[in-house]
Short mmCIF file of C-alpha atoms and ligand atoms in Angstrom, two decimals:
data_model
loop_
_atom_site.label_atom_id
_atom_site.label_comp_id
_atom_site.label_asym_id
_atom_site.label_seq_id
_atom_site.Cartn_x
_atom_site.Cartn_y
_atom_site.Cartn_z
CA UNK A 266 0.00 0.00 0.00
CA UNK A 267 2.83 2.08 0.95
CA UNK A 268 4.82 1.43 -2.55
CA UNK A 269 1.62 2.27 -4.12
CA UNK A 270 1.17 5.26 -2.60
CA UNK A 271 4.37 6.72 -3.39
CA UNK A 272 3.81 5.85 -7.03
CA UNK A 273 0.65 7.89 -6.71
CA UNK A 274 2.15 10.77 -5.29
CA UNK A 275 5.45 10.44 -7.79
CA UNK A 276 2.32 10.44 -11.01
CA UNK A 277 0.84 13.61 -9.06
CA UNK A 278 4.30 15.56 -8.93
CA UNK A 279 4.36 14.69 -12.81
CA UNK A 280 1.15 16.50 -13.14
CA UNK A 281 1.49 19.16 -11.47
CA UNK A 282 4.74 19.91 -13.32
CA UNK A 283 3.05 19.64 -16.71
CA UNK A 284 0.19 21.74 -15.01
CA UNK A 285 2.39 24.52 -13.71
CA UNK A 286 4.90 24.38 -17.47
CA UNK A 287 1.53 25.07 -19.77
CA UNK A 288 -0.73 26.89 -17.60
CA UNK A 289 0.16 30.34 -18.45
CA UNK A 290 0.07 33.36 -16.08
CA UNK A 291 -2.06 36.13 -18.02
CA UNK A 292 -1.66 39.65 -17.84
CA UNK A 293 -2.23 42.84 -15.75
CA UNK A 294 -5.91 42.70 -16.59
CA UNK A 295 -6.42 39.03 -16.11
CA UNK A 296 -3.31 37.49 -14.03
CA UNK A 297 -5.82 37.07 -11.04
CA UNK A 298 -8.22 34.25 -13.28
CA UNK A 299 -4.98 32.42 -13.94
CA UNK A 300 -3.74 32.71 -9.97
CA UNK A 301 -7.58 30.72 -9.32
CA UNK A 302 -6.94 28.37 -12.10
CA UNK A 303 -3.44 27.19 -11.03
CA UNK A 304 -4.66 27.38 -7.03
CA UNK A 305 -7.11 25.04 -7.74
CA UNK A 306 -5.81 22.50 -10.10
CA UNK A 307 -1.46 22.36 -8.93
CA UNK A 308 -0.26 20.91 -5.98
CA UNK A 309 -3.34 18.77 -4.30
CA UNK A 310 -5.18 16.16 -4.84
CA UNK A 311 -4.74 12.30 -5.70
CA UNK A 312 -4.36 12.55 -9.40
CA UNK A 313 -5.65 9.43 -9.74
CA UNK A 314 -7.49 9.96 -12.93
CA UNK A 315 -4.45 11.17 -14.89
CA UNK A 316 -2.43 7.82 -12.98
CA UNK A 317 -4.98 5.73 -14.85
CA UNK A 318 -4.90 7.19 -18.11
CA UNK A 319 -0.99 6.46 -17.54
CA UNK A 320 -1.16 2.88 -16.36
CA UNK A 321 -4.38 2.35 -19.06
CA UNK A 322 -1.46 2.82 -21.49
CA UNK A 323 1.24 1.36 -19.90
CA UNK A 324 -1.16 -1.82 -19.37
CA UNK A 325 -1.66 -1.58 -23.29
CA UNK A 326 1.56 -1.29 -24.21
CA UNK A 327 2.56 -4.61 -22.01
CA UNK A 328 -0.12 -6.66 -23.21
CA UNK A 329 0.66 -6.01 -26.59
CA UNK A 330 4.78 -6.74 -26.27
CA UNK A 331 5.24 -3.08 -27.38
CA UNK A 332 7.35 -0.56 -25.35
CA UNK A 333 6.17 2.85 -24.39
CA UNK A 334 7.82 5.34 -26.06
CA UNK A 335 8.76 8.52 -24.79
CA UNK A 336 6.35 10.51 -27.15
CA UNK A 337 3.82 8.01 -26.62
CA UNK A 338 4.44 8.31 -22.99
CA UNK A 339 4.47 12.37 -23.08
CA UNK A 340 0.89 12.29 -24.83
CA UNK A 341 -0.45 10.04 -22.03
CA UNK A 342 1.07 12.66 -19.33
CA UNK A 343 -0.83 15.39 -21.56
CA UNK A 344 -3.86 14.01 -21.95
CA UNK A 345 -4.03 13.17 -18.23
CA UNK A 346 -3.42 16.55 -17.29
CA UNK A 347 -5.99 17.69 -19.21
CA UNK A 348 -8.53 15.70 -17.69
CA UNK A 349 -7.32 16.96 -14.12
CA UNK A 350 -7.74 20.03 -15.12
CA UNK A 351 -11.39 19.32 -15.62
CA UNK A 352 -12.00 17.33 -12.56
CA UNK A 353 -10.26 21.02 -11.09
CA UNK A 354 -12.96 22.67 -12.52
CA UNK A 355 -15.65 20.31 -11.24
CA UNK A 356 -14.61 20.82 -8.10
CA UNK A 357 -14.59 24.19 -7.96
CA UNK A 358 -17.92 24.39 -9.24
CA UNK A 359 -18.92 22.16 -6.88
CA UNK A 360 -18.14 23.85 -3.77
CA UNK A 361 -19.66 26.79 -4.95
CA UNK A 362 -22.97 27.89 -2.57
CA UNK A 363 -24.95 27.32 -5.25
CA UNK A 364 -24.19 23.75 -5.39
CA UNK A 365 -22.55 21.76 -2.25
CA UNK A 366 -21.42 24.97 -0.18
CA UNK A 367 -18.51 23.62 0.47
CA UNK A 368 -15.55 26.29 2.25
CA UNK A 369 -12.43 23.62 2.39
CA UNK A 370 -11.35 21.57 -0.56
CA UNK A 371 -7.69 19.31 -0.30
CA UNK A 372 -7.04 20.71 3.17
CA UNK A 373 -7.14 24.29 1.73
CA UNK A 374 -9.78 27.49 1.26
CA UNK A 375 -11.99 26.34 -1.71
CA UNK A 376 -11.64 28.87 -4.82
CA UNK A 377 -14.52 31.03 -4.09
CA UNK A 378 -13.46 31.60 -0.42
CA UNK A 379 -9.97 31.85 -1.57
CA UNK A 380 -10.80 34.47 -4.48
CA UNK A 381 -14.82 35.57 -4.99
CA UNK A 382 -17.29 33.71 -6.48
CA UNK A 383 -17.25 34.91 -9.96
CA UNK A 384 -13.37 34.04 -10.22
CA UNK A 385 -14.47 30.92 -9.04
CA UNK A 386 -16.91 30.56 -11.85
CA UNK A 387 -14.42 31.79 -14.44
CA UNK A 388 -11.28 29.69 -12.96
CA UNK A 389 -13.56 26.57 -13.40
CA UNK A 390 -14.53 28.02 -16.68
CA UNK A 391 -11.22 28.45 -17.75
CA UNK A 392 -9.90 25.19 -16.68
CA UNK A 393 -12.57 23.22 -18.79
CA UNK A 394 -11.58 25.26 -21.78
CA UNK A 395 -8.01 24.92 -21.78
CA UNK A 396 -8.10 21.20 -21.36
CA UNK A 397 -9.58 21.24 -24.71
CA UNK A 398 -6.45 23.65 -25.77
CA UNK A 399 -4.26 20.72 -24.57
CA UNK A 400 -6.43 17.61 -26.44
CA UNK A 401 -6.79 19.66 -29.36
CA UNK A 402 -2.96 21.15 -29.75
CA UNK A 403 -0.69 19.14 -32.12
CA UNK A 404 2.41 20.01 -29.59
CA UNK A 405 0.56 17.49 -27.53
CA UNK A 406 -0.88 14.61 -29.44
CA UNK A 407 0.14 14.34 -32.44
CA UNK A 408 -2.28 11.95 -34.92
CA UNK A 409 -5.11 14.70 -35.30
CA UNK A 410 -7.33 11.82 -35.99
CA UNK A 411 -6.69 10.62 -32.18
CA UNK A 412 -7.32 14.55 -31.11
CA UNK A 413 -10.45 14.69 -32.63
CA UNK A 414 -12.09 10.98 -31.18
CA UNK A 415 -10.35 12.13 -27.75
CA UNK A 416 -12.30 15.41 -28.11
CA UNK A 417 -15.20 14.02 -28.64
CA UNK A 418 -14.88 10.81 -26.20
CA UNK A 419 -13.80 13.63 -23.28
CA UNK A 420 -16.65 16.08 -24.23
CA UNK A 421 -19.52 13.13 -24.25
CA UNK A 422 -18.22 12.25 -20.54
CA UNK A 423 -18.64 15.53 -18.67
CA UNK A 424 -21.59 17.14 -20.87
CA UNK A 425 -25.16 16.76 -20.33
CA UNK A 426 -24.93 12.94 -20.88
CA UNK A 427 -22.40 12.74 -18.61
CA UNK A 428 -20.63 14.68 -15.74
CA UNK A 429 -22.96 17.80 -16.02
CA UNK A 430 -25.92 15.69 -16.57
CA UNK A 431 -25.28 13.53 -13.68
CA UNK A 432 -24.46 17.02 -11.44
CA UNK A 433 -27.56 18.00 -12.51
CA UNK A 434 -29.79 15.00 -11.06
CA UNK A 435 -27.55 14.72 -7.84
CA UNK A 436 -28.74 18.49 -7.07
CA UNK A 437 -32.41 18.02 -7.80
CA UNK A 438 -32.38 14.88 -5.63
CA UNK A 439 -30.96 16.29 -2.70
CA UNK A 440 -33.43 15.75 0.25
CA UNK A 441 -35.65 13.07 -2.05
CA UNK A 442 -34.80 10.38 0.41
CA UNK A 443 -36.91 8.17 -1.01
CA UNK A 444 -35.04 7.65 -4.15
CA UNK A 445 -33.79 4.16 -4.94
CA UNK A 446 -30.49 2.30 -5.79
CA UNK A 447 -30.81 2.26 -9.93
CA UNK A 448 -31.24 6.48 -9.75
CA UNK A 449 -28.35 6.34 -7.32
CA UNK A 450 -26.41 4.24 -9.32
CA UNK A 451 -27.03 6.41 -12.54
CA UNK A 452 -26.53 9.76 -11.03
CA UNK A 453 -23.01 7.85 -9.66
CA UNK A 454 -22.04 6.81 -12.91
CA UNK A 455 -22.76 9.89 -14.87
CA UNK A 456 -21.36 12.50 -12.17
CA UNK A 457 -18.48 10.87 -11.37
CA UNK A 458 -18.16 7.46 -13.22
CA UNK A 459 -17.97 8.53 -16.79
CA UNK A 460 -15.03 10.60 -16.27
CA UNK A 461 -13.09 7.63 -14.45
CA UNK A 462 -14.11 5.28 -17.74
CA UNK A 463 -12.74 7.95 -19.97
CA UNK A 464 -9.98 7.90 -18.76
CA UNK A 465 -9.09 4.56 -20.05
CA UNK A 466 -11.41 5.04 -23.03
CA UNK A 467 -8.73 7.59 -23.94
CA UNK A 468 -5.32 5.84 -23.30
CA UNK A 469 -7.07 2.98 -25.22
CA UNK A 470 -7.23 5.54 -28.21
CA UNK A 471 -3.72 7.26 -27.75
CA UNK A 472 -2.20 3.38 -27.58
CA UNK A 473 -4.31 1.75 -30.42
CA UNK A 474 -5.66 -0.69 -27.95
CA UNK A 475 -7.63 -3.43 -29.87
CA UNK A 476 -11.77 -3.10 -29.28
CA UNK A 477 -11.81 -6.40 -27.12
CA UNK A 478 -8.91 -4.66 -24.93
CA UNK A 479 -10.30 -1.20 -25.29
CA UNK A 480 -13.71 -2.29 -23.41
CA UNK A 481 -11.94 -4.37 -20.89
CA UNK A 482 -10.14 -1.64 -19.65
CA UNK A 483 -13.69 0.50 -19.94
CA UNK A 484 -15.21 -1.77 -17.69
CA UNK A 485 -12.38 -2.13 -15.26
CA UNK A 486 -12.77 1.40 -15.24
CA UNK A 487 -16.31 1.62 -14.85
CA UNK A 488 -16.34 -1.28 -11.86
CA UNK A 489 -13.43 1.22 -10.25
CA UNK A 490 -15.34 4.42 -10.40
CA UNK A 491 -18.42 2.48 -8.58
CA UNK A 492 -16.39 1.60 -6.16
CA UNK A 493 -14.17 4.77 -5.39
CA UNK A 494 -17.97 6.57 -5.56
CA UNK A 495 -18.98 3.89 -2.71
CA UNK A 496 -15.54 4.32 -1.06
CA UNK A 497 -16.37 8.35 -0.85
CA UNK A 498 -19.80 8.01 0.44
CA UNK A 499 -18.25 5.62 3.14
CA UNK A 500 -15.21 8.61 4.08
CA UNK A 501 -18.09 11.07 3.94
CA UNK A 502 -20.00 9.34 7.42
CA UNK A 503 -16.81 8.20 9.01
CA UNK A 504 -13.70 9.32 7.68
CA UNK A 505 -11.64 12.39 8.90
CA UNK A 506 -11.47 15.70 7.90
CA UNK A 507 -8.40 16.12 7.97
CA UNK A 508 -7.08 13.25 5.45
CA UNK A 509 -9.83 14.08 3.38
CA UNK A 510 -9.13 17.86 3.20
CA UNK A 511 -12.43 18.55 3.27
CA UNK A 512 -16.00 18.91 5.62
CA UNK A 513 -16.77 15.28 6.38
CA UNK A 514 -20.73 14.33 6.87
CA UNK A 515 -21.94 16.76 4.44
CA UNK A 516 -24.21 14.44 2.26
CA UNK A 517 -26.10 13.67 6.08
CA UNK A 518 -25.72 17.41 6.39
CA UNK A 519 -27.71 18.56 3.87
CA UNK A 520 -29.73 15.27 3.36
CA UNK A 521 -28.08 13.81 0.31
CA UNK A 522 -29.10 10.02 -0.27
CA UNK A 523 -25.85 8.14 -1.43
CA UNK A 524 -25.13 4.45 -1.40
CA UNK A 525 -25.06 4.21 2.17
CA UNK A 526 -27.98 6.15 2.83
CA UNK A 527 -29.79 3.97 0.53
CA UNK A 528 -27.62 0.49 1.47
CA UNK A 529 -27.17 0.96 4.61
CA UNK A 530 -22.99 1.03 6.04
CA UNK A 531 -22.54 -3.41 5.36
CA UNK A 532 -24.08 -3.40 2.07
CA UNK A 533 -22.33 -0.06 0.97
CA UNK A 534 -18.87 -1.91 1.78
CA UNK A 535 -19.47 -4.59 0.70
CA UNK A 536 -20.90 -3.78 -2.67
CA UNK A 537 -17.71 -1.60 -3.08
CA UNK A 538 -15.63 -4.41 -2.23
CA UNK A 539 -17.44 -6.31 -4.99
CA UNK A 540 -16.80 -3.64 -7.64
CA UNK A 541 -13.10 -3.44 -6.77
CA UNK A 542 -12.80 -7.27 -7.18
CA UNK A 543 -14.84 -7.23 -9.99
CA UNK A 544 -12.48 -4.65 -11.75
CA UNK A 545 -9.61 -6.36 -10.67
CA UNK A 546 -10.91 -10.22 -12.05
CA UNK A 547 -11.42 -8.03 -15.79
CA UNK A 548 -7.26 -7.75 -15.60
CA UNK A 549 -5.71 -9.82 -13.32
CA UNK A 550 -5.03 -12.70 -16.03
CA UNK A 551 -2.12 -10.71 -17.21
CA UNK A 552 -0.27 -10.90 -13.90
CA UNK A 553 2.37 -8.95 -14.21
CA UNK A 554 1.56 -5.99 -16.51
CA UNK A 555 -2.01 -5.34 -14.20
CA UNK A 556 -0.09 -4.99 -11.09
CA UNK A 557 -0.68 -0.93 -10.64
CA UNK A 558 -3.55 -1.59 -11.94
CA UNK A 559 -4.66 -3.96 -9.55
CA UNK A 560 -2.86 -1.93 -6.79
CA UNK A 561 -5.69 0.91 -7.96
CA UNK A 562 -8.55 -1.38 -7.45
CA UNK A 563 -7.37 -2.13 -4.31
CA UNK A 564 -6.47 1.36 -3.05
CA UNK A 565 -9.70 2.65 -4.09
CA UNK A 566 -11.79 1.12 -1.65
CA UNK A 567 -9.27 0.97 1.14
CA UNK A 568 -8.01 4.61 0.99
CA UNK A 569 -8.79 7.61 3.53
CA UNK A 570 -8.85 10.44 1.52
C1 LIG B 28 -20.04 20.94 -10.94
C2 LIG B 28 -20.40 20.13 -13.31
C3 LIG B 28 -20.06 19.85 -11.92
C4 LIG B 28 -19.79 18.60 -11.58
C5 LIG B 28 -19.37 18.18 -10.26
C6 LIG B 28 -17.05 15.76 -9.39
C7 LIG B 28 -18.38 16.30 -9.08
C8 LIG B 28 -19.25 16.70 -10.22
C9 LIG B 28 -18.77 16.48 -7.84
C10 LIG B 28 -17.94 16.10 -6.67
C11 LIG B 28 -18.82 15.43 -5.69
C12 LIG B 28 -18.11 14.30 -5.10
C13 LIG B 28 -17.44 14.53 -3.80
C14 LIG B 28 -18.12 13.12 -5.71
C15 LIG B 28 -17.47 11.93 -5.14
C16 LIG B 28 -16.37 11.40 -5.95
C17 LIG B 28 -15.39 12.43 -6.23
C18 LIG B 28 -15.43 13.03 -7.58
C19 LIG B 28 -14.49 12.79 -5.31
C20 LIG B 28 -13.41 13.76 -5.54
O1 LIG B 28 -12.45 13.18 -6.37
P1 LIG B 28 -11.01 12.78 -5.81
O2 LIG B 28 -11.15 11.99 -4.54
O3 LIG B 28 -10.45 14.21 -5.44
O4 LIG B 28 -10.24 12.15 -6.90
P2 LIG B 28 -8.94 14.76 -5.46
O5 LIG B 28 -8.98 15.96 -4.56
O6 LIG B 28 -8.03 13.69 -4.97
O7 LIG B 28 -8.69 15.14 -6.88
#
């Protein structure tokens, strides 16, 4: 657990050096949107969504006998950043009154404490956009046929049939306690899911991943994001605010039905123990090249933060 933690934290120092080399500063006029953007998306959080579009590829790569090159490599660490960049913005939107109120995110300030609200709404903005700078820039990834799919592929998972969407019901359900486990399972996998799934969805792309290998990774992915979703709504009633970096017992708070709400505490765990094995059977016949990934099965349901 240890060893896999420090490979975490090595991919997150990776990111937040590509983050803070591209992210540019702005002006006199608009340096302060730029100070909101980089506060919010260098220097915390997991980075686990950029780690699996890196070990998506790397897992490609090994299962194919191919080596990862260093370009092939560098497009992976783009394309990864981009997509933190994003969850950044989600975030931030998220903690705005408007949505979850929420004044601490990673252990610091959340962006529209930090700055105001409408430089929160702009940084988040402005995140979103320039991740689509990044996907879209030939600097980056270079096959403009594979910048146009991973446009498209990234766009479909946190629009209104995806992330957005899925924000969208978990907001109008709040205090609908009466809801049942297939609407919490949708709004799950469309507000946080489908962004986990394209993750490999994408390093399947950059890597030419075969379709059979393409949707086994999709489906790891997908069993993954159930279970880090379950894993969260477990932290939120009994972790600690301080690993988490942020208010615990919100969802309880402001009357929020999640899976263990719904499930009950046993049933939540154990369902998310099922999803992480279930992920972890999809890979696990290729011992050695799955062992991060395995590692991030594991780690999402026994984490505590
Ligand atoms: C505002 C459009 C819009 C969408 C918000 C991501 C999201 C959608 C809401 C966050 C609500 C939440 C706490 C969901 C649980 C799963 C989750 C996304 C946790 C935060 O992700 P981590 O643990 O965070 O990867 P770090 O800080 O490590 O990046």
């Amino acid at each position: 657990m240890i060893e896999f933690q420090n490979k975490l934290e090595k991919n997150s120092q990776k990111i937040d050096r590509f983050l803070d080399s591209y992210l540019p500063f702005g002006n006199s006029l608009n340096s302060k949107l730029f100070e909101a953007m980089r506060y919010s998306s260098i220097g915390g959080g997991k980075k686990i969504r950029a780690f699996l579009v890196l070990e998506s590829g790397r897992f490609i790569c090994a299962i194919n006998n191919k080596t990862l090159t260093k370009s092939k490599y560098n497009e992976l660490i783009a394309a990864g950043s981009a997509i933190e960049a994003i969850h950044s913005y989600s975030l931030i939107h998220d903690d705005l009154p408007a949505m979850d109120n929420s004044p601490v995110r990673r252990g610091k300030p959340s962006n529209h404490i930090k700055f105001d609200h409408h430089t929160a709404i702009l940084a988040g903005d402005g995140l979103l956009s320039w991740a689509f700078e990044i996907i879209g820039d030939s600097t980056f990834i270079s096959n403009s046929e594979k910048r146009s799919e991973i446009c498209f592929v990234i766009a479909r998972a946190i629009g209104p049939n995806g992330m957005v969407g899925g924000q969208q019901a978990d907001m109008d359900y709040t205090k609908h306690k009466s809801i049942d486990l297939d609407k919490i399972e949708w709004i799950q996998y469309h507000k946080t899911g489908a962004l986990i799934s394209c993750c490999s969805h994408v390093a399947s792309i950059l890597l030419n991943a075969s379709n059979d290998q393409k949707s086994n990774l999709i489906n790891y992915a997908n069993h993954i994001g159930l279970a880090f979703q379950i894993a969260d709504d477990l932290l939120d009633l009994d972790g600690n605010e301080e690993s988490m970096g942020k208010p615990v017992r919100q969802d309880m708070k402001n009357e929020t039905p999640n899976f263990v709400t719904i499930l009950g505490k046993e049933k939540a765990t154990k369902r998310a123990l099922e999803e992480s094995s279930k992920a972890i059977n999809l890979i696990q016949k290729f011992k050695q090249e799955s062992e991060n990934l395995v590692s991030l099965a594991k780690y999402t349901v026994n984490r505590n933060k």
